[in-house]
Coordinates of C-alpha atoms (C1' of nucleotides) in Angstrom, one line a residue:
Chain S
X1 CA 0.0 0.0 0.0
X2 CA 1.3 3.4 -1.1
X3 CA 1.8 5.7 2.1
X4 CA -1.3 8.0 2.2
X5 CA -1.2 11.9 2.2
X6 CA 0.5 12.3 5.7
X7 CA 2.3 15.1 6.5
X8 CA 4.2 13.2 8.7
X9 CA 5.4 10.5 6.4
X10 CA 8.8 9.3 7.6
X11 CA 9.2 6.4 9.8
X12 CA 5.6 4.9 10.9
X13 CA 3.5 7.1 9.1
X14 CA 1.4 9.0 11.6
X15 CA 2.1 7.1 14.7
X16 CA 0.5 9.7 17.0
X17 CA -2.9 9.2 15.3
X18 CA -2.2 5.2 15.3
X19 CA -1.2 5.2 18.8
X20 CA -4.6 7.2 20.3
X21 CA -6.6 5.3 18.0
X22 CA -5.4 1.8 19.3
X23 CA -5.8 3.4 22.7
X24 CA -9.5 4.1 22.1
X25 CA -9.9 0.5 20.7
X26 CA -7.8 -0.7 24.2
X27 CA -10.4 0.8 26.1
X28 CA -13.3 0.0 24.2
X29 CA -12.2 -3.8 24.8
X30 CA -10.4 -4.7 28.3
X31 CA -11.8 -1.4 30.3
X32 CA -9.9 2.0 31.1
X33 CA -7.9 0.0 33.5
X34 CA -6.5 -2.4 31.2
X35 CA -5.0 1.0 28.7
X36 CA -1.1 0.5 29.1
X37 CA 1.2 2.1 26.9
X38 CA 3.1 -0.8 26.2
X39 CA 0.3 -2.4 25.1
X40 CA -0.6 0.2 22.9
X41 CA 2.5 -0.2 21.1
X42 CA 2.5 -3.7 20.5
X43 CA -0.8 -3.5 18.6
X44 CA 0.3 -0.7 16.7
X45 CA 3.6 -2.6 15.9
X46 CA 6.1 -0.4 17.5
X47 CA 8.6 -0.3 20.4
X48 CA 7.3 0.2 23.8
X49 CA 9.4 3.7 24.1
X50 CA 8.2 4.9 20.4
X51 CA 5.0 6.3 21.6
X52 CA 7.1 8.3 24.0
X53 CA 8.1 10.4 21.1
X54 CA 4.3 12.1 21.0
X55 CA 2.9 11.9 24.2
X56 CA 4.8 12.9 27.4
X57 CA 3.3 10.4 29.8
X58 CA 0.5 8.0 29.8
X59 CA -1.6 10.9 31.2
X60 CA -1.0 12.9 28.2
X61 CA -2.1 10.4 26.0
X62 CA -5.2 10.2 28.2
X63 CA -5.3 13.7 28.4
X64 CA -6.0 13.8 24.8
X65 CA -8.2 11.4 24.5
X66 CA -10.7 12.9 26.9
X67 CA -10.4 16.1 24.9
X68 CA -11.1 13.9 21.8
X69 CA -14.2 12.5 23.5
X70 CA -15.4 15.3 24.5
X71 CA -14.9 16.9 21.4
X72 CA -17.3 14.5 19.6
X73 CA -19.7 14.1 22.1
X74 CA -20.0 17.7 21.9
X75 CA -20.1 17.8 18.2
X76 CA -23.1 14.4 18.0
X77 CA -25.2 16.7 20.2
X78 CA -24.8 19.8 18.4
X79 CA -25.8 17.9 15.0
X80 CA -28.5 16.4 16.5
X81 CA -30.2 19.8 17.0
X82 CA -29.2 21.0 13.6
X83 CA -32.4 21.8 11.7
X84 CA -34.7 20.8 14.5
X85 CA -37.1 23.7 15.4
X86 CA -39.5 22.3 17.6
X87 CA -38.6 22.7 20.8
X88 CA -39.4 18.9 21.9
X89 CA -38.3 17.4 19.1
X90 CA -34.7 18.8 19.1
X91 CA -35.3 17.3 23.3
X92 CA -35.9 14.3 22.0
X93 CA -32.6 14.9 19.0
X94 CA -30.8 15.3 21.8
X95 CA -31.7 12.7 24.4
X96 CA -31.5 10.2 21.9
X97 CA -28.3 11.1 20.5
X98 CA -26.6 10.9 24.3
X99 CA -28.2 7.7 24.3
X100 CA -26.7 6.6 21.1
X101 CA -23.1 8.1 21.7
X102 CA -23.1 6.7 24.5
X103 CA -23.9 3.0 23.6
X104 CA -21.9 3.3 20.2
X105 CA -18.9 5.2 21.6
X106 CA -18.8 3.3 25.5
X107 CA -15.2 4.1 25.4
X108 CA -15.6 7.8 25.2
X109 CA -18.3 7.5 28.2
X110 CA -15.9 5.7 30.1
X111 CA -12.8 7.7 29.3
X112 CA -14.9 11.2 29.9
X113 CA -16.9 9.9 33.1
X114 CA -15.0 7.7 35.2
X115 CA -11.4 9.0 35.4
X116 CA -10.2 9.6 39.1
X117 CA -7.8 12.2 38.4
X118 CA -9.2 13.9 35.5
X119 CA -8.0 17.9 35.5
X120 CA -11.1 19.7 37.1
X121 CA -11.0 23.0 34.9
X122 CA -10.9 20.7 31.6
X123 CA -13.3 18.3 32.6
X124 CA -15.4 21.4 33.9
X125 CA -15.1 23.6 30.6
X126 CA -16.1 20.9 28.5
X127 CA -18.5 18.9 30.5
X128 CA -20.4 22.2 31.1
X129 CA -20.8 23.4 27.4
X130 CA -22.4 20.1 26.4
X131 CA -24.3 20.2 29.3
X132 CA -25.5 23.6 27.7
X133 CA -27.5 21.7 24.7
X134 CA -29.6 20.8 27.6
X135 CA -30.4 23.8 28.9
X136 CA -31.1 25.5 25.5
X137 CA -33.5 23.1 24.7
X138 CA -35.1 23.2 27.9
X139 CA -35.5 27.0 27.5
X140 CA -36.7 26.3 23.8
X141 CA -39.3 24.4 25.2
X142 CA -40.3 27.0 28.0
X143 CA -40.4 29.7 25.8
X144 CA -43.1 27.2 23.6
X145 CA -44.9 26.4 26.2
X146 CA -44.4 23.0 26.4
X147 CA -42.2 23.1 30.0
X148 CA -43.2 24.0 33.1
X149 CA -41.5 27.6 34.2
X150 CA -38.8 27.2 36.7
X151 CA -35.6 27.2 36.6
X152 CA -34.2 25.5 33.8
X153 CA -31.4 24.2 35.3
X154 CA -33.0 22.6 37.3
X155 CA -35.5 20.5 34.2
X156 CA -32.3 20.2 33.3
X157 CA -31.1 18.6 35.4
X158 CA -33.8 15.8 35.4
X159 CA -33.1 15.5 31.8
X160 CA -29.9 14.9 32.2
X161 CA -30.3 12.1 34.7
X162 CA -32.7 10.6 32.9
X163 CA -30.9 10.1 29.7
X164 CA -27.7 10.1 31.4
X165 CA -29.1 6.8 34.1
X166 CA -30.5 5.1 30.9
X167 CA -27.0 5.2 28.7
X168 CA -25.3 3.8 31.8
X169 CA -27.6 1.2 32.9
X170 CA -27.1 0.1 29.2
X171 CA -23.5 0.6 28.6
X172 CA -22.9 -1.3 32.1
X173 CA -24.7 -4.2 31.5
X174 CA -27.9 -4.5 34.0
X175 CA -30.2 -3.5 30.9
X176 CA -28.8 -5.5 27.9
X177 CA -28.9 -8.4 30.4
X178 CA -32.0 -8.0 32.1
X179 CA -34.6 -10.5 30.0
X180 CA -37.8 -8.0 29.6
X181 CA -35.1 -5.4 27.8
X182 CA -32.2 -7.3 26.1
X183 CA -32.3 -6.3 22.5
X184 CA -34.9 -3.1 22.6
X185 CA -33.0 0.0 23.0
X186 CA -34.5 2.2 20.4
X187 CA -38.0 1.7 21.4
X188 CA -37.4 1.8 24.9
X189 CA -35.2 5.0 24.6
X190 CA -37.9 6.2 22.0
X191 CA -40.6 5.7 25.0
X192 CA -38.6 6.7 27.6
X193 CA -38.0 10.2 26.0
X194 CA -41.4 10.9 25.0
X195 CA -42.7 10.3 28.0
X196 CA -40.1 12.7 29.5
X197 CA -41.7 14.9 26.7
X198 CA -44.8 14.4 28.1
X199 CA -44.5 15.0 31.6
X200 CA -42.9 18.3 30.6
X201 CA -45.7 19.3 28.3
X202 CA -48.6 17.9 30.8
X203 CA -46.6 19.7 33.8
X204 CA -46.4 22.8 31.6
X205 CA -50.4 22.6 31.1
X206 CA -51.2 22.1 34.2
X207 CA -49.2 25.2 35.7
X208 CA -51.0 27.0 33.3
X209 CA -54.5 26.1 34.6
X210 CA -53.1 26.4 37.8
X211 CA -52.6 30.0 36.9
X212 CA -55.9 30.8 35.3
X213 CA -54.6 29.6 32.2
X214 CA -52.0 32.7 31.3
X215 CA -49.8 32.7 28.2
X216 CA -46.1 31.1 28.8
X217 CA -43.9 34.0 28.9
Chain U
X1 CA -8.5 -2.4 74.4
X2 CA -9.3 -6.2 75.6
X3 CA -10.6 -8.7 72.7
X4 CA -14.0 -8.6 71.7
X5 CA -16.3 -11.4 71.8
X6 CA -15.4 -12.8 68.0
X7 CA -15.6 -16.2 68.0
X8 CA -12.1 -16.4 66.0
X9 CA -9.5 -14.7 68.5
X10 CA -6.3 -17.1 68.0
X11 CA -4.0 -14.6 66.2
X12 CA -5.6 -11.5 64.7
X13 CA -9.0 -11.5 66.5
X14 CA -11.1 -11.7 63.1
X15 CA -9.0 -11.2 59.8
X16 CA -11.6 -12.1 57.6
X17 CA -13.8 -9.0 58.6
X18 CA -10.7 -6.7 58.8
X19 CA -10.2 -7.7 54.9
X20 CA -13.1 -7.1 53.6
X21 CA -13.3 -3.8 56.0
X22 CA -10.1 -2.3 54.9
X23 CA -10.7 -3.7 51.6
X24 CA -13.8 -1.2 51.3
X25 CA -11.8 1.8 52.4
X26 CA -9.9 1.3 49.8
X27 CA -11.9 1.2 47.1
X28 CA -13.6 4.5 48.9
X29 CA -10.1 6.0 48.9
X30 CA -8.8 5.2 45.9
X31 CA -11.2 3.3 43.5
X32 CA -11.6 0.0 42.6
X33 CA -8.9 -0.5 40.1
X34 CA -6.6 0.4 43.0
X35 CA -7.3 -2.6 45.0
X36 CA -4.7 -5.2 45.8
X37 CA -4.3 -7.6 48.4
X38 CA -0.8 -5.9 49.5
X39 CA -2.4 -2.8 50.1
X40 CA -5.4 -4.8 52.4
X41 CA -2.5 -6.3 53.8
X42 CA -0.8 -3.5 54.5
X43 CA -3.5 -1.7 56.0
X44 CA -4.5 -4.5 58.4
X45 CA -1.1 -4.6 59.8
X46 CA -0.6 -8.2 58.6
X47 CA 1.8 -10.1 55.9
X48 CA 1.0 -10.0 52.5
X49 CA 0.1 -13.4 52.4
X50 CA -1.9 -13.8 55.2
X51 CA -5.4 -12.7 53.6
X52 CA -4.9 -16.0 51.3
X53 CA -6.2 -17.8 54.2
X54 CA -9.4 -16.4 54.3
X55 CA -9.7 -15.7 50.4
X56 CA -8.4 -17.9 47.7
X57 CA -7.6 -15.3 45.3
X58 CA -8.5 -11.3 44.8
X59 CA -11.2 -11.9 42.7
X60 CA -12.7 -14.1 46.4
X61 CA -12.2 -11.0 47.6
X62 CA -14.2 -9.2 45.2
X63 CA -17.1 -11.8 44.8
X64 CA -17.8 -11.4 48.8
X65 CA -17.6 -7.9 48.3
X66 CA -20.0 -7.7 45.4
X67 CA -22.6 -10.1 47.9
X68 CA -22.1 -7.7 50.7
X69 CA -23.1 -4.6 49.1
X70 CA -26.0 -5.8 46.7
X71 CA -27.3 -7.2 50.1
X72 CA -26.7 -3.7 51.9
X73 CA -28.5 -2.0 48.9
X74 CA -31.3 -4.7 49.3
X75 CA -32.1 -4.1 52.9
X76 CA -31.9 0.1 52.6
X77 CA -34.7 -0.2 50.0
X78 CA -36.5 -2.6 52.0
X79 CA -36.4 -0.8 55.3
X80 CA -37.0 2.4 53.3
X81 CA -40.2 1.3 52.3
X82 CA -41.3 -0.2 55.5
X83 CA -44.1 1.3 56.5
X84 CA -45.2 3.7 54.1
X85 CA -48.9 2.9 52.3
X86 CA -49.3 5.5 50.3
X87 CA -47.8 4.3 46.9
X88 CA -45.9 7.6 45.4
X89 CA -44.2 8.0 48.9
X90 CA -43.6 4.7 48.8
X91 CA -41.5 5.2 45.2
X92 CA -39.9 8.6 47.1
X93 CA -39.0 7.0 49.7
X94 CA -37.1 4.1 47.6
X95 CA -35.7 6.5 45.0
X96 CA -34.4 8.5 47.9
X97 CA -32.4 5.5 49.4
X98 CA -31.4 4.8 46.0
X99 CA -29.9 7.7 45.9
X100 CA -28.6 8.2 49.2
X101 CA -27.3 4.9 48.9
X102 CA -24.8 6.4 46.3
X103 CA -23.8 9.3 47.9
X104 CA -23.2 7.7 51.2
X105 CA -21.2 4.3 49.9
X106 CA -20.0 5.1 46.7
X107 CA -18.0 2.3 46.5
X108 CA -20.6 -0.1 46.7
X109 CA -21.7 1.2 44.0
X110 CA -19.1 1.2 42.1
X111 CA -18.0 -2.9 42.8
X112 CA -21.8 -3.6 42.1
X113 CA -22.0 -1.8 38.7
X114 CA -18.4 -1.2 37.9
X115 CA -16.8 -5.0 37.5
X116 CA -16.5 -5.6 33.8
X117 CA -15.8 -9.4 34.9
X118 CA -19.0 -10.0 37.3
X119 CA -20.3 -13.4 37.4
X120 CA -23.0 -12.7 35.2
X121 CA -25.9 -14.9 37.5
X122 CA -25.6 -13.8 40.5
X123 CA -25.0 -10.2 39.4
X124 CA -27.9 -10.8 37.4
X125 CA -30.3 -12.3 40.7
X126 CA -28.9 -9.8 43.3
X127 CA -29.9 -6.8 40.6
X128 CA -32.9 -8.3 39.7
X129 CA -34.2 -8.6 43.4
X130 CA -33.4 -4.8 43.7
X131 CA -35.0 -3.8 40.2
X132 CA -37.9 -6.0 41.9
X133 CA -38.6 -2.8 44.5
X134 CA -39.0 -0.3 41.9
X135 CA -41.5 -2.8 40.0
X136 CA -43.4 -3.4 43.1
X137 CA -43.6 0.4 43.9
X138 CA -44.8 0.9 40.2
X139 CA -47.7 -1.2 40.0
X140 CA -49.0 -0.1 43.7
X141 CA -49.1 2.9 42.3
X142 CA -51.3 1.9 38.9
X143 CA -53.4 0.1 41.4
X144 CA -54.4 3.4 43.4
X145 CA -54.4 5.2 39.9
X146 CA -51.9 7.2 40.1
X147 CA -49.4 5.9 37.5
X148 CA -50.7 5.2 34.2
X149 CA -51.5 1.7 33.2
X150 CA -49.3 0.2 30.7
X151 CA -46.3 -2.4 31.1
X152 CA -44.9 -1.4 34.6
X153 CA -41.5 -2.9 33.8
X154 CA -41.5 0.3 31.4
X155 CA -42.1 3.0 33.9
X156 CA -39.6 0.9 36.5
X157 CA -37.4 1.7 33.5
X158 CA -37.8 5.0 33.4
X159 CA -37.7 5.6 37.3
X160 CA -34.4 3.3 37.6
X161 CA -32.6 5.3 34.8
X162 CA -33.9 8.8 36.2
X163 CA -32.9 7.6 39.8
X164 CA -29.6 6.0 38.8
X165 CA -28.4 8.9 36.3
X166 CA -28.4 11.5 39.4
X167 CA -26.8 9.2 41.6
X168 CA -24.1 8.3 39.4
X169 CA -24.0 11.6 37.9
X170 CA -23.6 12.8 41.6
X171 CA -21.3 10.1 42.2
X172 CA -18.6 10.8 39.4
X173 CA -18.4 14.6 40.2
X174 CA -20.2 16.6 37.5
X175 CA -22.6 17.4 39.8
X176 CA -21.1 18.0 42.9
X177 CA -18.4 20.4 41.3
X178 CA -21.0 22.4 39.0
X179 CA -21.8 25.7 40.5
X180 CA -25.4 26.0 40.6
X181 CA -25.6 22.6 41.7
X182 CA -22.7 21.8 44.8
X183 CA -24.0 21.2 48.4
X184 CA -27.4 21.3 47.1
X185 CA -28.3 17.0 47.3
X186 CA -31.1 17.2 49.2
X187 CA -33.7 19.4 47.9
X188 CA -32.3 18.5 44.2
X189 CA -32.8 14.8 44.8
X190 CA -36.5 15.8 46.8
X191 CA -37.8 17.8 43.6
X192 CA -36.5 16.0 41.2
X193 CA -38.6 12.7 42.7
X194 CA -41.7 14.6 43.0
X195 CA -41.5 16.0 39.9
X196 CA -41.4 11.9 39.0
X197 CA -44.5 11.9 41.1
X198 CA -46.4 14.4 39.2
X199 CA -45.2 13.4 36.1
X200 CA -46.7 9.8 36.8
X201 CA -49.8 10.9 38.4
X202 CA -50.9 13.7 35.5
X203 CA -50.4 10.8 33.2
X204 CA -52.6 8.4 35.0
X205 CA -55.2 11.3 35.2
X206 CA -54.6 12.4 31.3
X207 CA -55.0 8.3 30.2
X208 CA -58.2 8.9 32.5
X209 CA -59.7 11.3 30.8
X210 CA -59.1 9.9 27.1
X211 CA -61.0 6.7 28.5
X212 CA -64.0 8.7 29.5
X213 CA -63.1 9.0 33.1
X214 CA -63.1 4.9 33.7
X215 CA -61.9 3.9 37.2
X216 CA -58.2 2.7 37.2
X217 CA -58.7 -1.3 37.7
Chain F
dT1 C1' 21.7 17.7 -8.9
dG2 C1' 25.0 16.7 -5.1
dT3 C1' 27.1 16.7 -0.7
dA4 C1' 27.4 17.7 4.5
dC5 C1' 25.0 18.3 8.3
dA6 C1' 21.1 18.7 11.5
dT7 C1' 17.0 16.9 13.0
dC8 C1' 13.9 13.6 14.2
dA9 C1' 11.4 9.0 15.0
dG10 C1' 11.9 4.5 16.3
dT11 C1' 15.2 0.8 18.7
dG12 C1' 16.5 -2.3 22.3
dA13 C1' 18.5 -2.7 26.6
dA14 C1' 18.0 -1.5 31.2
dC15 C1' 16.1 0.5 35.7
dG16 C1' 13.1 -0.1 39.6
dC17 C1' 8.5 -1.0 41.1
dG18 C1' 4.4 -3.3 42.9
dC19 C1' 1.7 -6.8 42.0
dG20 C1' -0.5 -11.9 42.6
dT21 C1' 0.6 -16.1 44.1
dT22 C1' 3.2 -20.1 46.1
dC23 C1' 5.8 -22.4 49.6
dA24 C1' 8.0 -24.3 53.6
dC25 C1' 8.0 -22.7 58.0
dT26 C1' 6.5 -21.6 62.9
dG27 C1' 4.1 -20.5 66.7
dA28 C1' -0.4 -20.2 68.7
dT29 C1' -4.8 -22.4 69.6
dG30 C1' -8.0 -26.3 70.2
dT31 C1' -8.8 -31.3 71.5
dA32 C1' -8.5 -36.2 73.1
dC33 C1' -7.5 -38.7 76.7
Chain G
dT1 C1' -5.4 -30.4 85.7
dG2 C1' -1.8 -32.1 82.4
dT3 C1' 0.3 -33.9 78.4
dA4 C1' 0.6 -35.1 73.3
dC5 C1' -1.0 -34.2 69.2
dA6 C1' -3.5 -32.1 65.3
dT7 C1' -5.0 -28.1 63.3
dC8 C1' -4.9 -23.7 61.9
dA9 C1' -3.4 -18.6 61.0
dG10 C1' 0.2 -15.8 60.1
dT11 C1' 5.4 -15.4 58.5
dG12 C1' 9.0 -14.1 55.3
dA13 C1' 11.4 -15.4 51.3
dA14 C1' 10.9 -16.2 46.7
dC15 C1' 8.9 -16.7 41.8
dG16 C1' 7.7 -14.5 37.5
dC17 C1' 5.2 -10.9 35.4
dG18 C1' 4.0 -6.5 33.1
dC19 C1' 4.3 -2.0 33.9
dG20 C1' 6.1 3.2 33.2
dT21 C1' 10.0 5.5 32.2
dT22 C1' 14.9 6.6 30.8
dC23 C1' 18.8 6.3 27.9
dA24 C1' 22.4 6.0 24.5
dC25 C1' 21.9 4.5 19.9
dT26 C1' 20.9 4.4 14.8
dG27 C1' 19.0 5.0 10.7
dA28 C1' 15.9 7.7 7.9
dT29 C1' 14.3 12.2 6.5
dG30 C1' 14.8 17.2 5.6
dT31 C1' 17.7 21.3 4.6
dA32 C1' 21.5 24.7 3.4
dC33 C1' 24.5 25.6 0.1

DNA sequence: TGTACATCAGTGAACGCGCGTTCACTGATGTAC
DNA sequence: TGTACATCAGTGAACGCGCGTTCACTGATGTAC
């Protein structure tokens, strides 16, 4: 095979790339724990000390790969909502793309969610701007109508567990073991976030006759 | 500080129970992937090889461990229950011990849900049993009509992954280091369950209405 | 185009470490009589 | 109560392992002239 359109085209080709990528595929087989560097190398071919060339430290390397993750995760949310305008449906875009990131990509979730020692600020800068989708929506929505007024964070917040307990419970096992469920994520997500959409909608109703039926703001 | 009354008292007094103790702490302290039998060791004050008396390898260790706390988590939702008739406090009352239950022994949690090698049957029994208390709450509370009817192993779905995403999510740190939301367990976990509440219970009353008002069976 | 040199990526040996596990042992506890 | 023996729990040395990281090296690539 002719050597592709690399800039960095010497020795191994791109070994950075090659090196996060078999990282990602580490993780996504034997567990965070299991992610040596040495490892890493032998599947991509190389000398244990090679990969010390790109990456300072095995935190580096993890370093970047959370900023990877997050990265996508980010990006799946944001083109989830793209060309959505009702406010419900682009809840529903978004839960269900979580949902789906989170069951194809478990490696990201694990990488982004369940390191000890991740840098706080980082973690923090990103975590809270995808967090953000949520809030927008949830806004969207009260703005429409179709929420119940309140503090959005705090819908937010129960929007984010919710589709946040449901991608775990699935990427950690109990629910694509458990009989009733093995085998139905799509509908069950799909009925577990419109009934969220309904509870917001009915609550939002309800508020409204509780207040003499007054226009949303 | 004279023995206690243990029943083994020939060398260490109770090893065993000092294992699996110190075993626990460190998992709190440090996480699970940081558990060795050196370190258990260590910390008991005893040789390295001692503990392989008492368990034939770490993952012995692990198994009792994963026992212990599915049967800790067990009895807290039972006794939370106890004695509560109406049905929605019953379901706050077990999704606030579900979630206390996180906060307070995070490490159970994470040996329960966290072990990518669990024994796949009795992970599976254990975590049904415990699933079992949210079912149970759920279709008390279609019975006194306030739930809507439907499959009740689908709104335990949604009640387990709504419960279980703000426990984790407490768990892993986004929420107890983003601003609007540190210190603030509690009332969080208190609206966010009776917002489940009314959620279920205008449901029940909306499916009402579309059938004309017909009692709830 | 050709040569001399600098830079850079990967090599392979070596280091020290902590781990799980095994083993022959020893000393303390329990038991039969 | 006393003695002989069996059992059992903890000891300390030893094994082999894989890890992260460092180091002097080498050979390939890029660059100045």
């Amino acid at each position: 095979m002719k050597a592709g359109k690399k800039t960095k085209d010497y020795h191994h080709g791109d070994l950075r790339r090659a090196v996060i990528d078999a990282a990602w595929s580490l993780v996504a087989r034997r567990g965070l724990n299991e992610l040596t560097l040495r490892e890493v190398a032998r599947q991509v071919g190389v000398t244990h000390a090679a990969p010390y060339h790109h990456f300072k430290d095995r935190e580096a390397l993890l370093s970047v790969m959370t900023g990877e993750a997050f990265a996508e995760f980010d990006l799946a949310l944001q083109r989830a909502k793209q060309g959505v305008s009702d406010p419900l449906e682009e809840l529903y875009a978004l839960g269900a793309a979580y949902t789906d990131f989170a069951r194809e990509r478990p490696e990201r979730i694990e990488v982004m969610f369940r390191r000890k020692d991740a840098p706080d600020a980082v973690l923090l800068d990103t975590g809270k701007s995808t967090f953000q989708h949520l809030v927008d929506a949830l806004v969207h929505c009260q703005e429409a109508g179709v929420a119940p007024a309140g503090d959005p964070l705090e819908l937010a917040l129960s929007a984010w567990s919710i589709v946040h307990g449901f991608a775990v419970l699935w990427v950690e096992g109990p629910l694509t073991a458990m009989e009733p469920y093995v085998g139905k994520f799509e509908p069950l997500r799909d009925r577990l976030l419109r009934s969220f959409g309904e509870w917001l909608s009915a609550a939002a109703r309800e508020t409204g006759r509780a207040h003499d039926g007054q226009d949303p703001s």
